[in-house]
Amino acid sequence: MPPERKLLMIPTYNEAENVERIYRALLATELDVDFLFVDDNSPDGTGKIIDRLVAESSRVFVLHRTGKLGVGAAHQAGIAWAYTKGYRRLVTMDCDFTHDPGRVAAFLAVSDRTDVVIGSRFLDPGSLDEWVWYRKLLTHAAHLLTQIVLGLPYDGSGAFRVYRLDRIPQRIFGLVQDRGYSFFWESLYIFWINRFAIEQIAIPLPARTYGHSKMRLRDIVLGLRRLGGLFWRSRTDKRSLLLEPVTREGGRVNSAGEWDAYWQSGTSPKSPGWYDVIARFYRYRIIQPSLDRFVAACFARHSRLLHAGCGSGEVDGGVLAYANVTALDISPAALERYRGHHRDTAELVNGSILDIPAPDRSFDGVYSLGVLEHFSRDEIAQALKEFRRVLTPGGRVLLFWPPVLGLSVMALHVIHFLRAHVLGKRDRLHPDEPSLIGSRREAERYLEEAGLTLIDYAFGPRDLFTYAVIVGERPAGGTVEPARHQTATMPS
């Protein structure tokens, strides 16, 4: 099969009125594609019509299934078949002419530069003008819910898509659990949090030309349950939604150059004044006292500490008076800001937490403050292994890691939503945080994989539920100098 061969897949159930019409309409576009129909044993004879089309052309294929097993399951079957046969691009669409055959060429053109192309009914305000009011209401409600509950910034419930199978590993579809209509937004959410490139194309959706909608009240109820379940899964076990290992290029939200630009610009050049006032209040009145309290509990006075990903170090004043600090950051601009705040009270080192420029066993402790949430899962694992490497036996890591249910995280999400949908401002007031911590158990797994032991996990009102504070320890494996560590109880 030529490497650029493309497949167009259409699931069918009781589409006898439509299936040959849509096929002829697609043929008329002279697209260079093969066709796959996935039929769920339609009682109206759809499968027999497809068999005739298969006999007519060597570029038409069919999967006959035993019964109505769900539209999501039909898409999964077609996707798996496409991978097996070596197709590089897969177009999916409905059979009822709500998806215009004449738009497929445009979708394929956009797929030259992205991983997933989706048709959006919300980019053009007039896309749903021909629909009856209750279908409009259901469609807009579903879109709003996926935006609010999951933060998904795309039209997640449509089936008109192109997948670049040559760029998307097949195993990502194994992360999708739903086999019904929720397959569409669940799969798109998983693509999104795994940082695949997604583009939308505005599409008008006419009233269904032939046949009848198969959406039932039961499907709506199940969809709401699935939405709640995915929300809970994303908050308590987000790692189950991520590829392992991550194979995308880069992998971190911001490159070294982008972080340098961030710090050179003053961190939030477009942020409103009230946001800066609130952020300053959080840093100095809530975060700094919490940091000082945990550092005193975890480390002996005059310990050698590494501040990993120090940024501008605005809240490091108390730590610098208590311990000997080496401040590490990938951005020279951040280090200059750190020097401006604290003069020469810390050693400054330009480098990455993924490859710390220090010998083994150099530090009694490592602490980071709002850093790991900006990295991918694999990078977090690498950073924690580096922390362990540079620790002395018995040394500790102190991680301030924003949780998915953190008050500041949820507040920022609401602010971004209101700015985007009320003020029309889609700029971000803070760098993206794709790896918020979900639970104590998740933190324990991260540490165990790096050869560290979880000592404490704190999340409470003293910092207004801003951070999960995680304390891990490198096993001593021998005698530990008693002066280096205290056994103080962790502050609550």
Coordinates of C-alpha atoms in Angstrom, one line a residue:
M1 CA 0.0 0.0 0.0
P2 CA 1.4 3.4 -0.9
P3 CA 2.6 5.2 2.3
E4 CA 0.3 8.2 1.7
R5 CA -2.9 6.2 1.3
K6 CA -5.8 7.6 3.3
L7 CA -8.9 6.0 4.7
L8 CA -12.4 7.5 5.2
M9 CA -14.4 5.6 7.8
I10 CA -18.2 5.9 8.4
P11 CA -20.1 3.9 11.1
T12 CA -23.6 2.9 10.2
Y13 CA -26.7 1.6 11.9
N14 CA -30.0 1.7 10.0
E15 CA -28.6 4.0 7.3
A16 CA -30.2 2.3 4.3
E17 CA -31.5 5.7 3.1
N18 CA -28.1 7.3 3.3
V19 CA -25.2 4.9 2.9
E20 CA -25.1 4.8 -0.9
R21 CA -26.0 8.5 -1.3
I22 CA -23.1 9.5 1.0
Y23 CA -20.7 7.1 -0.8
R24 CA -21.6 8.5 -4.3
A25 CA -21.3 12.1 -3.0
L26 CA -17.8 11.3 -1.6
L27 CA -16.8 9.7 -4.9
A28 CA -17.9 12.8 -6.8
T29 CA -15.3 14.8 -4.9
E30 CA -12.5 12.7 -6.5
L31 CA -10.7 12.2 -3.2
D32 CA -7.8 9.8 -3.2
V33 CA -9.1 7.7 -0.3
D34 CA -10.3 4.2 0.5
F35 CA -13.6 3.7 2.3
L36 CA -14.4 1.7 5.4
F37 CA -18.0 1.2 6.7
V38 CA -18.5 -0.2 10.2
D39 CA -22.0 -1.6 10.3
D40 CA -23.7 -2.8 13.6
N41 CA -25.9 -5.5 12.0
S42 CA -28.4 -2.9 10.8
P43 CA -31.9 -4.5 10.7
D44 CA -32.9 -2.2 7.8
G45 CA -30.5 -3.9 5.3
T46 CA -27.7 -1.3 5.4
G47 CA -25.1 -4.1 5.6
K48 CA -26.3 -5.7 2.3
I49 CA -26.1 -2.3 0.5
I50 CA -22.5 -1.9 1.8
D51 CA -21.7 -5.5 0.6
R52 CA -22.8 -4.4 -2.9
L53 CA -20.5 -1.4 -2.8
V54 CA -17.6 -3.6 -1.6
A55 CA -18.2 -5.9 -4.6
E56 CA -18.2 -2.9 -6.9
S57 CA -14.8 -1.4 -5.9
S58 CA -11.6 -2.7 -4.5
R59 CA -11.2 0.5 -2.4
V60 CA -14.4 -0.1 -0.3
F61 CA -14.3 -2.3 2.8
V62 CA -16.7 -3.2 5.5
L63 CA -16.6 -4.5 9.1
H64 CA -19.8 -6.3 10.0
R65 CA -20.4 -6.3 13.8
T66 CA -22.8 -8.6 15.7
G67 CA -25.1 -5.9 16.9
K68 CA -25.5 -2.3 18.1
L69 CA -22.4 -2.0 20.3
G70 CA -22.1 1.7 20.5
V71 CA -20.9 4.5 18.2
G72 CA -17.7 4.9 20.1
A73 CA -16.9 1.2 19.9
A74 CA -17.6 1.4 16.1
H75 CA -15.0 4.2 15.8
Q76 CA -12.5 2.2 17.9
A77 CA -13.0 -0.8 15.6
G78 CA -12.4 1.3 12.5
I79 CA -9.4 3.0 14.0
A80 CA -7.8 -0.3 15.0
W81 CA -8.5 -1.6 11.4
A82 CA -6.8 1.5 9.9
Y83 CA -3.7 1.0 12.0
T84 CA -3.6 -2.7 11.1
K85 CA -3.7 -1.9 7.4
G86 CA -1.0 0.8 7.6
Y87 CA -3.1 3.9 6.7
R88 CA -1.4 7.2 7.6
R89 CA -4.5 9.4 7.8
L90 CA -8.0 8.6 8.9
V91 CA -11.1 10.7 8.2
T92 CA -14.2 9.9 10.3
M93 CA -17.7 11.3 9.6
D94 CA -21.4 10.6 10.0
C95 CA -23.6 9.0 7.4
D96 CA -26.6 11.3 7.5
F97 CA -25.2 14.3 5.5
T98 CA -24.9 16.5 8.6
H99 CA -21.2 16.4 7.6
D100 CA -20.7 17.8 4.1
P101 CA -18.7 15.5 1.8
G102 CA -17.4 18.6 0.1
R103 CA -15.5 19.6 3.2
V104 CA -13.3 16.5 3.5
A105 CA -10.6 18.0 1.2
A106 CA -10.3 21.0 3.4
F107 CA -9.9 18.8 6.5
L108 CA -7.2 16.7 4.8
A109 CA -5.3 19.9 3.8
V110 CA -5.3 21.2 7.4
S111 CA -4.0 17.7 8.5
D112 CA -0.8 18.4 6.7
R113 CA 0.3 20.6 9.7
T114 CA -1.4 19.1 12.7
D115 CA -2.2 15.8 14.4
V116 CA -6.0 16.0 14.8
V117 CA -8.5 18.1 12.8
I118 CA -12.0 18.5 14.2
G119 CA -15.1 20.2 12.8
S120 CA -16.4 22.9 15.1
R121 CA -20.0 24.0 15.3
F122 CA -19.1 26.9 17.5
L123 CA -16.6 28.9 15.5
D124 CA -19.4 30.3 13.3
P125 CA -22.4 31.6 15.2
G126 CA -24.8 30.5 12.4
S127 CA -23.6 26.9 12.2
L128 CA -26.7 25.5 13.9
D129 CA -29.4 27.8 12.5
E130 CA -31.3 24.9 10.8
W131 CA -31.5 22.8 13.9
V132 CA -34.6 22.7 16.1
W133 CA -34.4 24.4 19.5
Y134 CA -34.0 21.4 21.7
R135 CA -31.2 20.0 19.7
K136 CA -29.4 23.4 19.8
L137 CA -30.0 23.4 23.6
L138 CA -28.5 19.9 24.1
T139 CA -25.5 20.7 21.8
H140 CA -24.7 24.0 23.5
A141 CA -25.1 22.5 27.0
A142 CA -22.8 19.6 26.2
H143 CA -20.2 22.0 24.8
L144 CA -20.4 24.3 27.9
L145 CA -20.1 21.3 30.3
T146 CA -17.0 20.0 28.6
Q147 CA -15.5 23.5 28.8
I148 CA -16.3 24.1 32.5
V149 CA -15.8 20.6 33.8
L150 CA -12.7 19.6 31.8
G151 CA -11.4 22.9 30.5
L152 CA -11.6 21.5 27.0
P153 CA -11.3 24.5 24.6
Y154 CA -12.6 22.6 21.5
D155 CA -15.9 21.3 20.1
G156 CA -15.6 17.9 21.7
S157 CA -18.7 16.0 20.7
G158 CA -18.5 15.9 16.9
A159 CA -17.4 12.9 14.8
F160 CA -16.1 14.9 11.7
R161 CA -12.4 14.5 12.2
V162 CA -9.0 13.6 10.7
Y163 CA -6.5 11.7 12.7
R164 CA -2.8 11.6 11.6
L165 CA -2.2 7.9 12.5
D166 CA 1.4 8.3 11.4
R167 CA 1.9 10.8 14.3
I168 CA -0.5 9.4 16.9
P169 CA 0.6 6.1 18.6
Q170 CA -2.2 3.6 18.6
R171 CA -2.0 2.9 22.3
I172 CA -3.5 6.4 23.0
F173 CA -6.9 5.1 21.9
G174 CA -6.6 2.4 24.5
L175 CA -6.8 5.1 27.2
V176 CA -10.4 5.9 26.0
Q177 CA -12.9 3.9 28.0
D178 CA -16.3 5.0 26.7
R179 CA -17.9 3.1 23.9
G180 CA -20.9 5.4 23.3
Y181 CA -21.2 9.0 22.3
S182 CA -18.9 10.2 25.1
F183 CA -16.0 8.6 23.1
F184 CA -15.7 11.8 21.1
W185 CA -15.0 14.3 23.9
E186 CA -13.2 11.7 26.0
S187 CA -10.8 11.0 23.2
L188 CA -10.3 14.6 22.4
Y189 CA -9.6 15.5 26.0
I190 CA -6.9 12.7 26.1
F191 CA -5.3 14.1 22.9
W192 CA -5.3 17.5 24.4
I193 CA -3.7 16.7 27.8
N194 CA -1.1 14.6 26.0
R195 CA -0.2 17.7 24.0
F196 CA -1.1 16.6 20.5
A197 CA -1.6 19.4 18.0
I198 CA -5.3 20.0 17.4
E199 CA -6.9 22.4 14.9
Q200 CA -10.6 23.3 14.4
I201 CA -12.5 24.0 11.2
A202 CA -15.8 25.9 11.3
I203 CA -18.5 23.7 9.8
P204 CA -22.3 24.4 9.4
L205 CA -24.5 21.6 10.4
P206 CA -27.8 21.4 8.4
A207 CA -30.8 19.7 9.8
R208 CA -30.6 15.9 9.3
T209 CA -31.4 15.3 5.7
Y210 CA -32.3 11.6 5.8
G211 CA -33.3 9.2 8.6
H212 CA -33.6 10.0 12.3
S213 CA -31.3 10.9 15.2
K214 CA -30.2 7.8 17.3
M215 CA -29.5 9.8 20.4
R216 CA -31.6 8.6 23.3
L217 CA -32.3 10.0 26.8
R218 CA -30.2 7.1 28.2
D219 CA -27.3 8.3 26.1
I220 CA -27.5 11.7 27.7
V221 CA -27.6 10.3 31.2
L222 CA -24.7 8.0 30.5
G223 CA -22.8 11.0 29.0
L224 CA -23.2 13.0 32.1
R225 CA -22.0 10.1 34.2
R226 CA -19.0 9.6 31.9
L227 CA -18.2 13.4 32.2
G228 CA -18.2 13.2 35.9
G229 CA -16.2 10.0 35.9
L230 CA -13.6 11.5 33.6
F231 CA -13.4 14.7 35.7
W232 CA -12.7 12.5 38.8
R233 CA -10.2 10.4 36.9
S234 CA -8.4 13.5 35.7
R235 CA -8.1 14.8 39.3
T236 CA -7.3 11.6 41.2
D237 CA -5.4 9.5 38.6
K238 CA -4.4 11.8 35.8
R239 CA -1.5 9.5 34.9
S240 CA -3.9 6.9 33.7
L241 CA -4.8 9.4 30.9
L242 CA -1.2 10.0 29.8
L243 CA 0.9 8.1 27.3
E244 CA 3.7 6.1 29.0
P245 CA 6.3 7.0 28.0
V246 CA 5.5 10.4 26.4
T247 CA 7.0 10.3 22.9
R248 CA 6.2 13.8 21.7
E249 CA 9.1 16.1 20.9
G250 CA 10.0 18.5 23.6
G251 CA 7.5 17.4 26.2
R252 CA 7.7 20.4 28.5
V253 CA 5.2 23.3 28.2
N254 CA 8.0 26.0 27.9
S255 CA 11.4 25.7 26.5
A256 CA 14.5 27.4 28.1
G257 CA 14.1 30.3 25.7
E258 CA 10.4 30.8 26.5
W259 CA 11.1 30.7 30.2
D260 CA 13.9 33.3 29.7
A261 CA 11.4 35.5 27.8
Y262 CA 8.9 35.0 30.6
W263 CA 11.3 36.3 33.3
Q264 CA 12.6 39.1 31.1
S265 CA 9.1 40.4 30.5
G266 CA 8.3 40.8 34.2
T267 CA 6.5 37.4 34.4
S268 CA 3.0 38.7 33.5
P269 CA 3.2 41.8 31.2
K270 CA -0.4 41.5 30.1
S271 CA -1.9 40.8 33.5
P272 CA -4.3 43.3 35.1
G273 CA -3.1 45.2 38.1
W274 CA -5.6 43.5 40.5
Y275 CA -4.1 40.1 39.5
D276 CA -0.6 41.2 40.4
V277 CA -1.8 42.5 43.8
I278 CA -3.4 39.2 44.6
A279 CA -0.4 37.2 43.4
R280 CA 1.9 39.4 45.6
F281 CA -0.4 38.8 48.6
Y282 CA -0.2 35.0 48.0
R283 CA 3.5 35.0 47.7
Y284 CA 4.4 37.1 50.8
R285 CA 1.6 36.4 53.2
I286 CA 0.7 32.8 52.5
I287 CA 3.5 31.0 50.5
Q288 CA 6.6 32.4 52.2
P289 CA 5.5 31.6 55.8
S290 CA 4.5 28.1 54.7
L291 CA 7.9 27.6 52.9
D292 CA 9.8 28.9 56.0
R293 CA 7.8 26.6 58.3
F294 CA 8.5 23.4 56.2
V295 CA 12.1 24.2 55.6
A296 CA 12.7 24.5 59.4
A297 CA 10.9 21.2 60.0
C298 CA 12.7 19.3 57.2
F299 CA 16.3 20.5 57.4
A300 CA 18.8 21.4 60.1
R301 CA 20.1 24.9 60.2
H302 CA 23.0 25.6 57.9
S303 CA 22.1 22.6 55.7
R304 CA 23.3 22.7 52.1
L305 CA 20.1 23.1 50.1
L306 CA 19.4 23.2 46.4
H307 CA 16.5 25.4 45.3
A308 CA 15.6 23.6 42.1
G309 CA 13.9 25.9 39.6
C310 CA 14.3 28.9 41.7
G311 CA 12.8 31.5 39.4
S312 CA 13.1 35.0 40.9
G313 CA 13.3 33.6 44.4
E314 CA 11.0 36.3 45.9
V315 CA 10.0 34.2 48.9
D316 CA 13.5 32.8 49.6
G317 CA 14.5 35.4 52.2
G318 CA 13.8 33.3 55.3
V319 CA 15.4 30.2 53.8
L320 CA 18.6 32.1 52.9
A321 CA 18.8 33.2 56.6
Y322 CA 18.4 29.6 57.7
A323 CA 20.4 27.5 55.3
N324 CA 23.2 27.6 52.7
V325 CA 21.3 27.8 49.4
T326 CA 22.3 27.1 45.8
A327 CA 19.7 28.5 43.4
L328 CA 19.4 26.7 40.1
D329 CA 17.3 27.8 37.1
I330 CA 17.3 27.3 33.4
S331 CA 16.8 31.0 32.8
P332 CA 19.6 33.5 33.1
A333 CA 17.0 36.2 33.4
A334 CA 15.4 34.5 36.4
L335 CA 18.8 34.2 38.1
E336 CA 19.4 37.9 37.5
R337 CA 16.1 38.7 39.2
Y338 CA 17.1 36.3 42.1
R339 CA 20.4 38.2 42.5
G340 CA 18.5 41.5 42.5
H341 CA 16.3 40.3 45.4
H342 CA 19.0 38.7 47.5
R343 CA 22.3 40.1 46.3
D344 CA 25.1 37.5 47.0
T345 CA 23.4 35.4 49.7
A346 CA 23.0 32.3 47.5
E347 CA 25.2 30.6 44.9
L348 CA 23.5 31.0 41.5
V349 CA 23.8 28.2 38.9
N350 CA 22.4 28.2 35.4
G351 CA 21.1 24.7 34.5
S352 CA 18.2 22.4 34.1
I353 CA 16.5 20.3 36.9
L354 CA 16.6 17.5 34.4
D355 CA 20.4 17.5 34.3
I356 CA 21.6 19.2 37.5
P357 CA 25.2 20.4 37.1
A358 CA 26.4 19.1 40.4
P359 CA 28.2 16.0 41.6
D360 CA 26.4 13.1 43.3
R361 CA 25.6 13.6 47.0
S362 CA 26.2 17.4 46.9
F363 CA 23.2 18.6 49.0
D364 CA 21.5 17.8 52.3
G365 CA 18.2 18.8 50.8
V366 CA 16.4 19.9 47.6
Y367 CA 13.3 22.1 47.5
S368 CA 11.2 23.3 44.7
L369 CA 8.3 25.7 44.7
G370 CA 5.7 25.5 41.9
V371 CA 7.9 23.9 39.4
L372 CA 7.1 20.2 38.6
E373 CA 3.6 21.0 37.4
H374 CA 5.1 22.6 34.3
F375 CA 6.7 19.3 33.1
S376 CA 5.5 16.1 31.5
R377 CA 5.3 12.9 33.5
D378 CA 8.6 11.5 32.1
E379 CA 10.3 14.8 32.8
I380 CA 9.0 14.8 36.4
A381 CA 10.4 11.3 36.9
Q382 CA 13.8 12.4 35.5
A383 CA 13.9 15.5 37.7
L384 CA 13.1 13.4 40.8
K385 CA 15.9 11.0 39.9
E386 CA 18.3 13.9 39.6
F387 CA 17.1 15.2 43.0
R388 CA 17.9 11.8 44.5
R389 CA 21.3 11.7 42.8
V390 CA 22.5 15.0 44.2
L391 CA 21.2 14.2 47.7
T392 CA 23.3 12.8 50.5
P393 CA 22.0 9.5 51.9
G394 CA 19.1 10.4 54.2
G395 CA 18.7 13.7 52.4
R396 CA 15.2 15.1 51.8
V397 CA 13.2 16.7 49.0
L398 CA 10.6 19.3 49.8
L399 CA 8.1 19.8 46.9
F400 CA 5.5 22.5 46.8
W401 CA 3.2 21.1 44.1
P402 CA -0.2 22.7 43.1
P403 CA -3.0 20.1 43.3
V404 CA -5.8 19.7 40.9
L405 CA -8.3 20.8 43.6
G406 CA -6.1 23.6 44.9
L407 CA -8.0 26.9 45.5
S408 CA -5.6 29.0 43.5
V409 CA -5.7 26.5 40.6
M410 CA -9.5 26.6 40.5
A411 CA -9.6 30.3 40.8
L412 CA -7.2 30.8 38.0
H413 CA -9.2 28.4 35.8
V414 CA -12.4 30.5 36.5
I415 CA -10.5 33.7 35.7
H416 CA -9.2 32.4 32.4
F417 CA -12.7 31.1 31.5
L418 CA -14.3 34.5 32.2
R419 CA -11.6 36.4 30.4
A420 CA -11.9 34.2 27.3
H421 CA -15.7 34.0 27.2
V422 CA -16.8 37.3 28.6
L423 CA -13.9 39.7 27.7
G424 CA -12.7 37.8 24.6
K425 CA -9.1 37.7 26.0
R426 CA -7.4 34.4 25.5
D427 CA -4.0 35.2 26.8
R428 CA -2.7 33.3 29.8
L429 CA -1.9 35.1 33.1
H430 CA 0.3 32.2 34.1
P431 CA 2.2 29.4 32.3
D432 CA 0.2 26.2 31.7
E433 CA 0.3 23.6 34.4
P434 CA -0.3 20.2 32.7
S435 CA 0.9 18.0 35.6
L436 CA -1.0 19.1 38.7
I437 CA -0.7 16.5 41.5
G438 CA -3.9 14.5 42.1
S439 CA -3.5 12.7 45.4
R440 CA -1.1 11.4 48.1
R441 CA -1.0 8.1 46.3
E442 CA 0.1 9.7 43.0
A443 CA 2.9 11.6 44.9
E444 CA 4.0 8.4 46.5
R445 CA 4.2 6.6 43.1
Y446 CA 6.3 9.4 41.7
L447 CA 8.7 9.3 44.6
E448 CA 8.9 5.5 44.6
E449 CA 9.9 5.4 40.9
A450 CA 12.7 7.8 41.7
G451 CA 14.0 5.7 44.6
L452 CA 12.6 8.1 47.2
T453 CA 10.4 7.4 50.2
L454 CA 7.3 9.5 51.0
I455 CA 7.6 11.0 54.5
D456 CA 4.7 13.5 54.5
Y457 CA 1.9 14.9 52.3
A458 CA 0.2 18.0 53.6
F459 CA -2.7 19.9 52.0
G460 CA -4.7 22.2 54.2
P461 CA -6.0 25.6 55.2
R462 CA -2.8 27.2 56.5
D463 CA -1.8 28.2 52.9
L464 CA -5.5 28.5 51.8
F465 CA -5.3 25.1 50.0
T466 CA -2.8 26.5 47.5
Y467 CA -0.1 23.7 47.5
A468 CA 0.2 20.0 48.3
V469 CA 3.5 19.9 50.2
I470 CA 5.3 16.7 49.7
V471 CA 8.3 15.5 51.7
G472 CA 10.4 12.6 50.4
E473 CA 13.6 11.1 51.6
R474 CA 16.5 9.3 50.0
P475 CA 17.1 6.0 51.9
A476 CA 20.2 6.3 54.1
G477 CA 21.7 3.0 53.1
G478 CA 24.2 3.5 55.8
T479 CA 25.2 5.9 58.6
V480 CA 23.8 9.4 58.3
E481 CA 25.5 12.3 60.0
P482 CA 23.1 13.2 62.8
A483 CA 23.6 16.9 62.6
R484 CA 22.2 17.1 59.1
H485 CA 18.6 16.3 59.7
Q486 CA 16.0 17.0 62.3
T487 CA 13.1 14.7 63.3
A488 CA 10.7 17.5 63.8
T489 CA 7.0 16.8 63.2
M490 CA 5.8 18.2 59.9
P491 CA 3.6 21.3 60.3
S492 CA 0.0 20.8 59.3

